[in-house]
Amino acid sequence: MKQISHLLLGVAVAGMLIFTFLVPDAQLFMEPSLARILFTHVPCAFLSSIFIVSSAFFAGSFVRKGTDVAAAKMHASIELGTIFAALTMATGILFSKIQWGAWWHNDPRQISFLIVLFFYAALMALRGAYNDRGRMDRSTAWLSISLVLPAIFLMFVFPRLKFVEQKSFHPTRTIPEGQLDFAYSFGLWGTLVVLGWLALVIFSLRKRVELAERALDDNYGHDETGSRGSTADGVVRPVAVSKKD
Amino acid sequence: MSSFFSPQVKACLIKEWRVEARSRQGLFVSALFGFMALAAVNFSTMISVPLPGLAAGLLAVILIFVATVAVPRIFLAEDEQGTFDLVRQWGASGPVFLGKALFGAIFQGAAGFILGLFYSGMIGVPVVNWPLFLVMSTLLGIASSNVLCLTSTMVMTASNRWVLASVVGLPLLFPLIFLGIGGLKVSFGDGGMEGAYQSIAALVGYAVVPLGLGPMVAQSLWTERRDPGQKPGLPQNKDRL
């Protein structure tokens, strides 16, 4: 069943990729053929927004229940959110250069999303600074909870402020008011669904890996043996050098 | 629920005050860093006087970075000196956090007020609304301090905690720059009071939220007996032994 699901996902990804190349060029852009970047840029931005909220949700769940499952989901959300935020920023910078003529425009939306990327970077930095898993989980959970309101403000409220709408090159009403034609609208929402599906599969895999790592650590009783330890003198498990050992 | 009026909070505030009065380390660091930043800004704006928006942004950045240098010390130095375990035994986590946060807020509020006064004399942009200017400078100092108290609580036992306190705190401080510009530029004569009131309200909110969240974070992270990440029966405090 899982294999069929993964096969379907592969077909969907390939299908959407081909479709986004078949849609007609968007004539209003400076480089019409490369307006297709938005098929990656916008869904990645949506997904990074979803993951920052989901990381806070699972962080809240971890703070209440203290389960490994909640912690694993929180870490998976943070990692996937970071990847999608970085992809959003990379595709945005590329789009800015191609369509608007400069890599960086001081556009308020660019700056606000850069801050969101810094939020993710702060979460990753905090995770990496603890050798003890319990402390790492709790600190990351509280930071994730602390960051969610500023992140929601920067991603959903700030872009709709009047002075931002006036100054930004980013359109805020095109998608909500259905101003895209059918092909672009289908391409955008279709890519979002397919990328979201892919993200869910990776999320599930990452969660399982995290739980397996935790089970392994619990069995051997050494937190310090994990790859995220920052101390130079990590504890090394004994290894068998012959069949008798 | 911790209250600002509890004797523990007051005792922690007095303790912080006495520690500061004895060493004056925070005062020297804040004053030196703040005045050097003022001098650097003055040096770079020597040729042309900045517009109100830029002048407001520069002051907001100075105040935020002064707080970044001064505030984490209140928490991190305590752990490094080895006195934090005693403080934690003496008082509950919530009041200890609030006492320290209150001290940081008073200290940085005063720093914002004083640096704002000096800045207005050095920058060359006339202040047209003095009450607004002083309220914004003071509020920026207080809000930055409260946010940094929260993030310092999170990094207290981490590796590279001094750097990490800034790395984790700065993204949360970025919105303060927007809010600071929104209010301060009005005091320099650019824009209407409506925007300034919105900025003040948002700054007050930004200053209050960490005080609500902080005691819970402290309770969760500073209490070694309850570790949600550990299975029942495993040795506690193993990383401290």
Tab-separated table of C-alpha atoms in Angstrom:
chain	number	residue	atom	x	y	z
A	1	MET	CA	0.000	0.000	0.000
A	2	LYS	CA	2.800	2.375	1.002
A	3	GLN	CA	4.701	1.535	-2.180
A	4	ILE	CA	1.643	2.387	-4.294
A	5	SER	CA	1.259	5.649	-2.405
A	6	HIS	CA	4.924	6.539	-3.006
A	7	LEU	CA	4.583	5.565	-6.672
A	8	LEU	CA	1.528	7.808	-7.003
A	9	LEU	CA	3.468	10.626	-5.364
A	10	GLY	CA	6.296	10.198	-7.871
A	11	VAL	CA	3.829	10.275	-10.759
A	12	ALA	CA	2.116	13.370	-9.307
A	13	VAL	CA	5.440	15.218	-8.879
A	14	ALA	CA	6.490	14.355	-12.428
A	15	GLY	CA	3.023	15.279	-13.781
A	16	MET	CA	2.972	18.667	-12.073
A	17	LEU	CA	6.534	19.399	-13.186
A	18	ILE	CA	5.617	18.675	-16.818
A	19	PHE	CA	2.371	20.678	-16.509
A	20	THR	CA	4.166	23.755	-15.147
A	21	PHE	CA	6.423	23.719	-18.206
A	22	LEU	CA	3.463	23.325	-20.584
A	23	VAL	CA	1.462	26.353	-19.352
A	24	PRO	CA	1.755	29.396	-21.631
A	25	ASP	CA	4.248	32.140	-20.734
A	26	ALA	CA	2.966	34.948	-18.488
A	27	GLN	CA	3.199	37.939	-20.813
A	28	LEU	CA	3.077	40.695	-18.187
A	29	PHE	CA	6.480	39.760	-16.774
A	30	MET	CA	9.859	41.078	-17.906
A	31	GLU	CA	11.000	37.504	-18.639
A	32	PRO	CA	7.676	35.686	-19.357
A	33	SER	CA	9.037	32.135	-19.548
A	34	LEU	CA	10.717	32.395	-16.132
A	35	ALA	CA	7.556	33.546	-14.360
A	36	ARG	CA	7.171	29.794	-13.713
A	37	ILE	CA	9.449	30.278	-10.691
A	38	LEU	CA	6.293	31.223	-8.800
A	39	PHE	CA	5.107	27.601	-9.079
A	40	THR	CA	7.920	26.737	-6.665
A	41	HIS	CA	8.237	30.019	-4.772
A	42	VAL	CA	4.641	30.453	-3.588
A	43	PRO	CA	3.997	26.820	-2.458
A	44	CYS	CA	7.337	26.767	-0.602
A	45	ALA	CA	6.337	30.002	1.203
A	46	PHE	CA	2.942	28.463	2.099
A	47	LEU	CA	4.571	25.299	3.411
A	48	SER	CA	7.200	27.117	5.470
A	49	SER	CA	4.351	29.133	7.056
A	50	ILE	CA	2.456	25.927	7.819
A	51	PHE	CA	5.531	24.282	9.333
A	52	ILE	CA	6.323	27.189	11.663
A	53	VAL	CA	2.774	26.979	13.014
A	54	SER	CA	2.898	23.171	13.213
A	55	SER	CA	6.252	23.264	15.018
A	56	ALA	CA	4.692	25.543	17.653
A	57	PHE	CA	1.659	23.235	17.863
A	58	PHE	CA	3.814	20.147	18.441
A	59	ALA	CA	6.016	22.193	20.807
A	60	GLY	CA	2.911	22.989	22.844
A	61	SER	CA	1.977	19.330	22.791
A	62	PHE	CA	5.489	18.413	23.972
A	63	VAL	CA	5.395	20.954	26.800
A	64	ARG	CA	2.066	19.505	28.002
A	65	LYS	CA	2.715	15.789	27.535
A	66	GLY	CA	6.501	15.480	27.282
A	67	THR	CA	6.335	12.601	24.803
A	68	ASP	CA	9.068	11.652	22.362
A	69	VAL	CA	6.513	11.549	19.529
A	70	ALA	CA	5.597	15.225	20.030
A	71	ALA	CA	9.289	16.163	20.213
A	72	ALA	CA	10.072	14.190	17.045
A	73	LYS	CA	7.199	15.900	15.204
A	74	MET	CA	8.389	19.309	16.424
A	75	HIS	CA	11.937	18.696	15.189
A	76	ALA	CA	10.680	17.332	11.849
A	77	SER	CA	8.506	20.453	11.410
A	78	ILE	CA	11.435	22.760	12.170
A	79	GLU	CA	13.766	20.978	9.748
A	80	LEU	CA	11.232	20.867	6.900
A	81	GLY	CA	10.198	24.464	7.559
A	82	THR	CA	13.830	25.558	7.351
A	83	ILE	CA	14.260	23.788	4.013
A	84	PHE	CA	11.095	25.331	2.552
A	85	ALA	CA	11.950	28.788	3.916
A	86	ALA	CA	15.422	28.561	2.363
A	87	LEU	CA	13.876	27.440	-0.947
A	88	THR	CA	11.404	30.339	-0.805
A	89	MET	CA	14.223	32.796	-0.222
A	90	ALA	CA	16.415	31.297	-2.972
A	91	THR	CA	13.639	31.252	-5.576
A	92	GLY	CA	12.515	34.734	-4.494
A	93	ILE	CA	15.997	36.188	-4.934
A	94	LEU	CA	16.268	34.532	-8.348
A	95	PHE	CA	12.842	35.869	-9.359
A	96	SER	CA	13.804	39.335	-8.120
A	97	LYS	CA	16.935	39.383	-10.274
A	98	ILE	CA	15.185	38.068	-13.397
A	99	GLN	CA	11.935	40.033	-13.233
A	100	TRP	CA	12.784	43.154	-11.240
A	101	GLY	CA	16.448	43.577	-12.191
A	102	ALA	CA	18.231	43.247	-8.825
A	103	TRP	CA	19.041	40.390	-6.460
A	104	TRP	CA	17.731	42.335	-3.459
A	105	HIS	CA	15.120	45.077	-3.627
A	106	ASN	CA	14.610	46.051	0.019
A	107	ASP	CA	11.058	44.930	-0.608
A	108	PRO	CA	9.251	44.773	2.784
A	109	ARG	CA	8.076	41.227	1.990
A	110	GLN	CA	11.646	40.120	1.230
A	111	ILE	CA	12.829	41.566	4.534
A	112	SER	CA	9.959	40.120	6.556
A	113	PHE	CA	10.554	36.663	5.086
A	114	LEU	CA	14.278	36.988	5.767
A	115	ILE	CA	13.382	37.505	9.428
A	116	VAL	CA	11.233	34.355	9.314
A	117	LEU	CA	14.258	32.528	7.898
A	118	PHE	CA	16.266	33.895	10.849
A	119	PHE	CA	13.585	32.481	13.174
A	120	TYR	CA	14.199	29.051	11.703
A	121	ALA	CA	17.974	29.625	11.932
A	122	ALA	CA	17.610	30.528	15.609
A	123	LEU	CA	15.652	27.316	16.231
A	124	MET	CA	18.313	25.255	14.458
A	125	ALA	CA	21.116	27.045	16.371
A	126	LEU	CA	19.418	26.412	19.713
A	127	ARG	CA	18.872	22.730	18.881
A	128	GLY	CA	22.525	22.347	18.047
A	129	ALA	CA	23.736	23.923	21.275
A	130	TYR	CA	22.533	21.194	23.637
A	131	ASN	CA	24.066	17.785	24.163
A	132	ASP	CA	21.338	16.731	26.556
A	133	ARG	CA	18.239	15.722	24.624
A	134	GLY	CA	15.736	16.640	27.341
A	135	ARG	CA	17.034	20.197	27.604
A	136	MET	CA	17.310	20.530	23.841
A	137	ASP	CA	13.679	19.489	23.411
A	138	ARG	CA	12.358	21.804	26.103
A	139	SER	CA	14.379	24.859	25.029
A	140	THR	CA	13.479	24.354	21.377
A	141	ALA	CA	9.830	23.877	22.284
A	142	TRP	CA	9.662	27.138	24.231
A	143	LEU	CA	11.494	29.085	21.545
A	144	SER	CA	9.177	27.638	18.922
A	145	ILE	CA	6.163	28.749	20.980
A	146	SER	CA	7.701	32.204	21.467
A	147	LEU	CA	8.354	32.635	17.760
A	148	VAL	CA	4.939	31.698	16.441
A	149	LEU	CA	3.177	35.020	17.074
A	150	PRO	CA	5.889	37.231	15.541
A	151	ALA	CA	6.087	34.766	12.626
A	152	ILE	CA	2.318	34.897	12.037
A	153	PHE	CA	2.506	38.690	12.169
A	154	LEU	CA	5.361	38.802	9.656
A	155	MET	CA	3.806	36.294	7.255
A	156	PHE	CA	0.090	37.107	7.395
A	157	VAL	CA	-0.438	40.593	8.920
A	158	PHE	CA	2.594	42.616	7.870
A	159	PRO	CA	2.146	42.001	4.096
A	160	ARG	CA	-1.397	43.412	4.324
A	161	LEU	CA	-0.448	46.675	6.034
A	162	LYS	CA	-1.222	49.628	3.779
A	163	PHE	CA	2.306	51.040	3.522
A	164	VAL	CA	3.691	47.574	2.782
A	165	GLU	CA	1.129	46.970	0.035
A	166	GLN	CA	2.042	50.324	-1.487
A	167	LYS	CA	5.801	49.776	-1.348
A	168	SER	CA	6.077	46.061	-2.101
A	169	PHE	CA	6.436	44.492	-5.524
A	170	HIS	CA	4.664	41.417	-4.167
A	171	PRO	CA	0.973	41.375	-5.119
A	172	THR	CA	-1.211	40.590	-2.084
A	173	ARG	CA	-4.595	40.284	-3.825
A	174	THR	CA	-3.805	38.266	-6.963
A	175	ILE	CA	-4.246	34.798	-5.439
A	176	PRO	CA	-7.055	35.495	-2.885
A	177	GLU	CA	-9.163	37.338	-5.478
A	178	GLY	CA	-8.615	34.676	-8.151
A	179	GLN	CA	-6.904	36.970	-10.647
A	180	LEU	CA	-4.695	34.161	-11.996
A	181	ASP	CA	-5.899	32.411	-15.156
A	182	PHE	CA	-6.941	28.745	-14.943
A	183	ALA	CA	-3.608	27.249	-16.046
A	184	TYR	CA	-1.574	29.273	-13.556
A	185	SER	CA	-4.117	28.782	-10.815
A	186	PHE	CA	-4.162	24.999	-11.381
A	187	GLY	CA	-0.347	24.928	-11.575
A	188	LEU	CA	-0.004	26.859	-8.333
A	189	TRP	CA	-2.520	24.929	-6.248
A	190	GLY	CA	-1.512	21.618	-7.856
A	191	THR	CA	2.150	22.201	-6.995
A	192	LEU	CA	1.145	23.167	-3.478
A	193	VAL	CA	-0.807	19.910	-3.049
A	194	VAL	CA	1.980	17.765	-4.515
A	195	LEU	CA	4.744	19.510	-2.530
A	196	GLY	CA	2.593	19.294	0.597
A	197	TRP	CA	2.142	15.556	0.008
A	198	LEU	CA	5.893	15.151	-0.475
A	199	ALA	CA	6.540	17.163	2.676
A	200	LEU	CA	4.152	14.945	4.650
A	201	VAL	CA	5.961	11.803	3.478
A	202	ILE	CA	9.359	13.280	4.434
A	203	PHE	CA	7.872	14.490	7.731
A	204	SER	CA	6.706	10.992	8.535
A	205	LEU	CA	10.077	9.478	7.634
A	206	ARG	CA	11.971	12.093	9.661
A	207	LYS	CA	9.739	11.467	12.660
A	208	ARG	CA	10.407	7.725	12.459
A	209	VAL	CA	14.165	8.272	12.193
A	210	GLU	CA	14.114	10.631	15.202
A	211	LEU	CA	12.128	8.116	17.267
A	212	ALA	CA	14.492	5.311	16.243
A	213	GLU	CA	17.492	7.459	17.273
A	214	ARG	CA	15.856	8.119	20.622
A	215	ALA	CA	15.094	4.445	21.180
A	216	LEU	CA	18.722	3.617	20.365
A	217	ASP	CA	19.999	6.283	22.759
A	218	ASP	CA	17.673	5.073	25.494
A	219	ASN	CA	18.883	1.494	25.053
A	220	TYR	CA	22.538	2.454	25.256
A	221	GLY	CA	21.983	5.295	27.732
A	222	HIS	CA	24.327	7.805	26.092
A	223	ASP	CA	22.891	11.042	24.843
A	224	GLU	CA	26.340	12.229	23.863
A	225	THR	CA	26.833	9.628	21.144
A	226	GLY	CA	24.441	11.337	18.739
A	227	SER	CA	25.701	13.276	15.751
A	228	ARG	CA	24.417	16.581	17.104
A	229	GLY	CA	26.764	16.639	20.101
A	230	SER	CA	29.015	19.696	19.984
A	231	THR	CA	31.602	18.537	22.511
A	232	ALA	CA	34.933	17.333	21.198
A	233	ASP	CA	35.185	14.362	23.563
A	234	GLY	CA	31.993	12.451	22.806
A	235	VAL	CA	31.462	9.036	24.380
A	236	VAL	CA	32.193	6.205	21.958
A	237	ARG	CA	30.286	2.944	22.122
A	238	PRO	CA	32.331	-0.274	22.251
A	239	VAL	CA	32.436	-2.025	18.902
A	240	ALA	CA	33.056	-5.689	18.161
A	241	VAL	CA	36.380	-6.331	16.415
A	242	SER	CA	35.948	-10.086	16.191
A	243	LYS	CA	33.072	-12.563	16.360
A	244	LYS	CA	34.063	-13.507	19.935
A	245	ASP	CA	33.616	-9.946	21.252
B	1	MET	CA	1.103	32.316	39.088
B	2	SER	CA	3.965	34.696	39.910
B	3	SER	CA	3.175	38.309	40.724
B	4	PHE	CA	5.358	41.368	40.457
B	5	PHE	CA	4.397	42.250	44.018
B	6	SER	CA	5.558	39.006	45.626
B	7	PRO	CA	8.369	39.302	48.210
B	8	GLN	CA	10.483	36.820	46.188
B	9	VAL	CA	10.414	39.068	43.126
B	10	LYS	CA	11.306	42.076	45.257
B	11	ALA	CA	14.132	40.163	46.963
B	12	CYS	CA	15.526	39.012	43.604
B	13	LEU	CA	15.332	42.570	42.259
B	14	ILE	CA	17.209	43.904	45.311
B	15	LYS	CA	19.783	41.119	44.968
B	16	GLU	CA	20.385	42.037	41.318
B	17	TRP	CA	20.620	45.692	42.243
B	18	ARG	CA	23.235	44.971	44.940
B	19	VAL	CA	25.270	42.755	42.606
B	20	GLU	CA	25.254	45.532	40.024
B	21	ALA	CA	26.104	48.203	42.608
B	22	ARG	CA	29.059	46.077	43.739
B	23	SER	CA	30.647	45.377	40.348
B	24	ARG	CA	28.961	47.950	38.029
B	25	GLN	CA	29.859	45.625	35.174
B	26	GLY	CA	26.514	45.981	33.387
B	27	LEU	CA	26.597	49.748	33.757
B	28	PHE	CA	30.077	50.018	32.279
B	29	VAL	CA	29.299	47.624	29.423
B	30	SER	CA	26.011	49.354	28.528
B	31	ALA	CA	27.422	52.855	28.821
B	32	LEU	CA	30.600	52.109	26.883
B	33	PHE	CA	28.842	50.185	24.125
B	34	GLY	CA	26.005	52.705	23.911
B	35	PHE	CA	28.223	55.764	23.729
B	36	MET	CA	30.605	54.108	21.258
B	37	ALA	CA	27.610	53.253	19.060
B	38	LEU	CA	26.394	56.860	19.350
B	39	ALA	CA	29.843	58.118	18.388
B	40	ALA	CA	29.992	55.703	15.432
B	41	VAL	CA	26.567	56.858	14.197
B	42	ASN	CA	27.549	60.489	14.694
B	43	PHE	CA	30.770	59.872	12.774
B	44	SER	CA	28.942	58.223	9.861
B	45	THR	CA	26.257	60.948	9.654
B	46	MET	CA	28.781	63.792	9.838
B	47	ILE	CA	28.509	64.706	6.154
B	48	SER	CA	24.740	64.817	5.841
B	49	VAL	CA	21.956	64.931	8.413
B	50	PRO	CA	19.745	61.807	8.106
B	51	LEU	CA	16.026	61.986	7.362
B	52	PRO	CA	13.635	61.396	10.306
B	53	GLY	CA	12.955	57.759	9.316
B	54	LEU	CA	16.663	56.903	9.156
B	55	ALA	CA	17.422	58.802	12.374
B	56	ALA	CA	14.657	56.805	14.090
B	57	GLY	CA	15.984	53.518	12.700
B	58	LEU	CA	19.540	54.241	13.856
B	59	LEU	CA	18.406	54.949	17.422
B	60	ALA	CA	16.260	51.785	17.457
B	61	VAL	CA	19.242	49.696	16.286
B	62	ILE	CA	21.566	51.257	18.898
B	63	LEU	CA	19.129	50.580	21.752
B	64	ILE	CA	18.515	47.000	20.660
B	65	PHE	CA	22.213	46.184	20.362
B	66	VAL	CA	22.996	47.796	23.728
B	67	ALA	CA	20.354	45.510	25.270
B	68	THR	CA	21.830	42.510	23.424
B	69	VAL	CA	25.205	43.183	25.025
B	70	ALA	CA	23.945	43.982	28.528
B	71	VAL	CA	20.880	41.857	29.314
B	72	PRO	CA	21.970	38.214	28.777
B	73	ARG	CA	24.687	38.790	31.403
B	74	ILE	CA	22.014	38.976	34.120
B	75	PHE	CA	21.225	35.296	33.508
B	76	LEU	CA	24.345	33.797	31.977
B	77	ALA	CA	26.871	35.212	34.455
B	78	GLU	CA	24.792	33.776	37.299
B	79	ASP	CA	25.194	30.251	35.917
B	80	GLU	CA	28.887	30.697	35.103
B	81	GLN	CA	29.707	32.017	38.579
B	82	GLY	CA	28.042	28.944	40.039
B	83	THR	CA	25.538	30.995	42.066
B	84	PHE	CA	22.496	30.027	40.027
B	85	ASP	CA	21.936	26.707	41.817
B	86	LEU	CA	21.706	28.586	45.117
B	87	VAL	CA	19.281	31.147	43.658
B	88	ARG	CA	17.163	28.330	42.290
B	89	GLN	CA	17.003	26.636	45.677
B	90	TRP	CA	16.225	29.886	47.440
B	91	GLY	CA	13.290	30.965	45.271
B	92	ALA	CA	10.790	29.541	42.817
B	93	SER	CA	11.732	29.825	39.142
B	94	GLY	CA	8.919	32.221	38.206
B	95	PRO	CA	9.670	34.944	40.766
B	96	VAL	CA	13.428	34.615	40.110
B	97	PHE	CA	12.792	35.188	36.414
B	98	LEU	CA	10.489	38.133	37.101
B	99	GLY	CA	12.967	39.709	39.541
B	100	LYS	CA	15.764	39.487	37.007
B	101	ALA	CA	13.511	40.645	34.154
B	102	LEU	CA	12.317	43.604	36.210
B	103	PHE	CA	15.898	44.590	36.954
B	104	GLY	CA	16.798	44.284	33.250
B	105	ALA	CA	13.752	46.345	32.250
B	106	ILE	CA	14.546	49.140	34.733
B	107	PHE	CA	18.186	49.139	33.681
B	108	GLN	CA	17.509	49.144	29.937
B	109	GLY	CA	14.611	51.587	30.271
B	110	ALA	CA	16.997	54.016	31.944
B	111	ALA	CA	19.654	53.271	29.317
B	112	GLY	CA	17.121	53.972	26.543
B	113	PHE	CA	16.082	57.235	28.169
B	114	ILE	CA	19.650	58.489	28.672
B	115	LEU	CA	20.993	57.308	25.307
B	116	GLY	CA	17.925	58.844	23.613
B	117	LEU	CA	18.707	62.203	25.227
B	118	PHE	CA	22.334	62.091	24.087
B	119	TYR	CA	21.315	60.869	20.625
B	120	SER	CA	18.895	63.767	20.146
B	121	GLY	CA	21.723	66.185	20.898
B	122	MET	CA	24.215	64.491	18.570
B	123	ILE	CA	22.242	63.452	15.504
B	124	GLY	CA	21.257	66.905	14.264
B	125	VAL	CA	17.595	66.045	13.583
B	126	PRO	CA	15.351	68.242	15.763
B	127	VAL	CA	12.914	66.454	18.056
B	128	VAL	CA	9.444	67.985	17.658
B	129	ASN	CA	7.613	65.790	20.176
B	130	TRP	CA	9.759	65.274	23.287
B	131	PRO	CA	7.315	63.215	25.392
B	132	LEU	CA	6.811	60.769	22.500
B	133	PHE	CA	10.550	60.583	21.850
B	134	LEU	CA	11.380	59.799	25.477
B	135	VAL	CA	8.512	57.325	25.851
B	136	MET	CA	9.582	55.481	22.689
B	137	SER	CA	13.276	55.367	23.686
B	138	THR	CA	12.426	54.050	27.149
B	139	LEU	CA	9.865	51.538	25.852
B	140	LEU	CA	12.323	50.228	23.252
B	141	GLY	CA	14.853	49.590	26.002
B	142	ILE	CA	12.283	47.827	28.193
B	143	ALA	CA	10.818	45.679	25.380
B	144	SER	CA	14.303	44.636	24.165
B	145	SER	CA	15.294	43.724	27.703
B	146	ASN	CA	12.201	41.592	28.304
B	147	VAL	CA	12.622	39.688	25.019
B	148	LEU	CA	16.298	39.064	25.788
B	149	CYS	CA	15.469	37.877	29.313
B	150	LEU	CA	13.191	35.275	27.755
B	151	THR	CA	15.778	34.051	25.242
B	152	SER	CA	18.585	34.109	27.848
B	153	THR	CA	16.460	31.806	29.995
B	154	MET	CA	16.320	29.368	27.075
B	155	VAL	CA	20.083	29.304	26.435
B	156	MET	CA	21.341	29.344	30.035
B	157	THR	CA	22.784	25.835	30.010
B	158	ALA	CA	23.678	25.604	26.302
B	159	SER	CA	27.127	25.522	24.737
B	160	ASN	CA	28.364	28.922	23.455
B	161	ARG	CA	25.568	30.543	25.426
B	162	TRP	CA	26.879	34.142	25.164
B	163	VAL	CA	26.816	34.083	21.380
B	164	LEU	CA	23.661	32.006	21.285
B	165	ALA	CA	21.768	34.502	23.469
B	166	SER	CA	22.242	37.124	20.743
B	167	VAL	CA	21.664	34.702	17.867
B	168	VAL	CA	18.382	33.511	19.354
B	169	GLY	CA	17.321	36.923	20.638
B	170	LEU	CA	18.012	39.103	17.609
B	171	PRO	CA	15.389	37.603	15.263
B	172	LEU	CA	12.794	38.235	17.964
B	173	LEU	CA	14.060	41.811	18.289
B	174	PHE	CA	13.739	42.632	14.581
B	175	PRO	CA	10.047	43.593	14.828
B	176	LEU	CA	11.062	46.137	17.493
B	177	ILE	CA	13.043	47.996	14.839
B	178	PHE	CA	9.873	48.414	12.730
B	179	LEU	CA	7.912	49.522	15.777
B	180	GLY	CA	10.707	51.814	16.949
B	181	ILE	CA	10.910	53.508	13.571
B	182	GLY	CA	7.108	53.832	13.473
B	183	GLY	CA	7.028	55.802	16.726
B	184	LEU	CA	10.360	57.616	16.763
B	185	LYS	CA	10.044	59.077	13.272
B	186	VAL	CA	6.819	60.798	14.378
B	187	SER	CA	8.737	62.377	17.246
B	188	PHE	CA	11.209	63.665	14.624
B	189	GLY	CA	8.279	65.242	12.730
B	190	ASP	CA	7.510	62.617	10.067
B	191	GLY	CA	4.005	61.098	10.083
B	192	GLY	CA	0.883	61.343	12.222
B	193	MET	CA	0.220	60.470	15.853
B	194	GLU	CA	-2.067	57.559	14.902
B	195	GLY	CA	0.924	55.521	13.738
B	196	ALA	CA	2.852	56.484	16.865
B	197	TYR	CA	0.036	55.292	19.144
B	198	GLN	CA	-0.119	51.988	17.244
B	199	SER	CA	3.638	51.558	17.689
B	200	ILE	CA	3.422	52.328	21.412
B	201	ALA	CA	0.576	49.821	21.857
B	202	ALA	CA	2.506	47.147	19.935
B	203	LEU	CA	5.687	47.873	21.920
B	204	VAL	CA	3.812	47.556	25.211
B	205	GLY	CA	2.398	44.227	23.997
B	206	TYR	CA	5.857	43.086	22.936
B	207	ALA	CA	7.204	44.065	26.361
B	208	VAL	CA	4.434	42.320	28.317
B	209	VAL	CA	4.251	38.955	26.454
B	210	PRO	CA	7.760	37.793	27.515
B	211	LEU	CA	6.847	38.554	31.138
B	212	GLY	CA	3.843	36.256	30.838
B	213	LEU	CA	5.737	33.514	29.039
B	214	GLY	CA	9.019	33.829	30.981
B	215	PRO	CA	7.948	32.322	34.325
B	216	MET	CA	6.522	29.284	32.513
B	217	VAL	CA	9.736	28.869	30.493
B	218	ALA	CA	11.822	29.226	33.651
B	219	GLN	CA	9.644	26.720	35.493
B	220	SER	CA	10.073	24.241	32.653
B	221	LEU	CA	13.797	24.710	31.984
B	222	TRP	CA	15.224	25.494	35.402
B	223	THR	CA	13.499	22.727	37.329
B	224	GLU	CA	15.815	19.746	37.078
B	225	ARG	CA	13.511	17.369	38.922
B	226	ARG	CA	10.937	17.191	36.113
B	227	ASP	CA	12.435	16.283	32.804
B	228	PRO	CA	9.782	15.415	30.199
B	229	GLY	CA	12.464	14.047	27.884
B	230	GLN	CA	13.537	11.394	30.362
B	231	LYS	CA	11.854	8.082	31.033
B	232	PRO	CA	10.755	7.396	34.612
B	233	GLY	CA	13.463	5.679	36.622
B	234	LEU	CA	16.427	7.091	34.738
B	235	PRO	CA	18.943	9.047	36.832
B	236	GLN	CA	18.102	12.745	37.070
B	237	ASN	CA	20.533	15.662	36.763
B	238	LYS	CA	22.957	13.296	35.064
B	239	ASP	CA	24.542	16.058	33.002
B	240	ARG	CA	25.318	18.076	36.112
B	241	LEU	CA	26.958	15.232	38.018
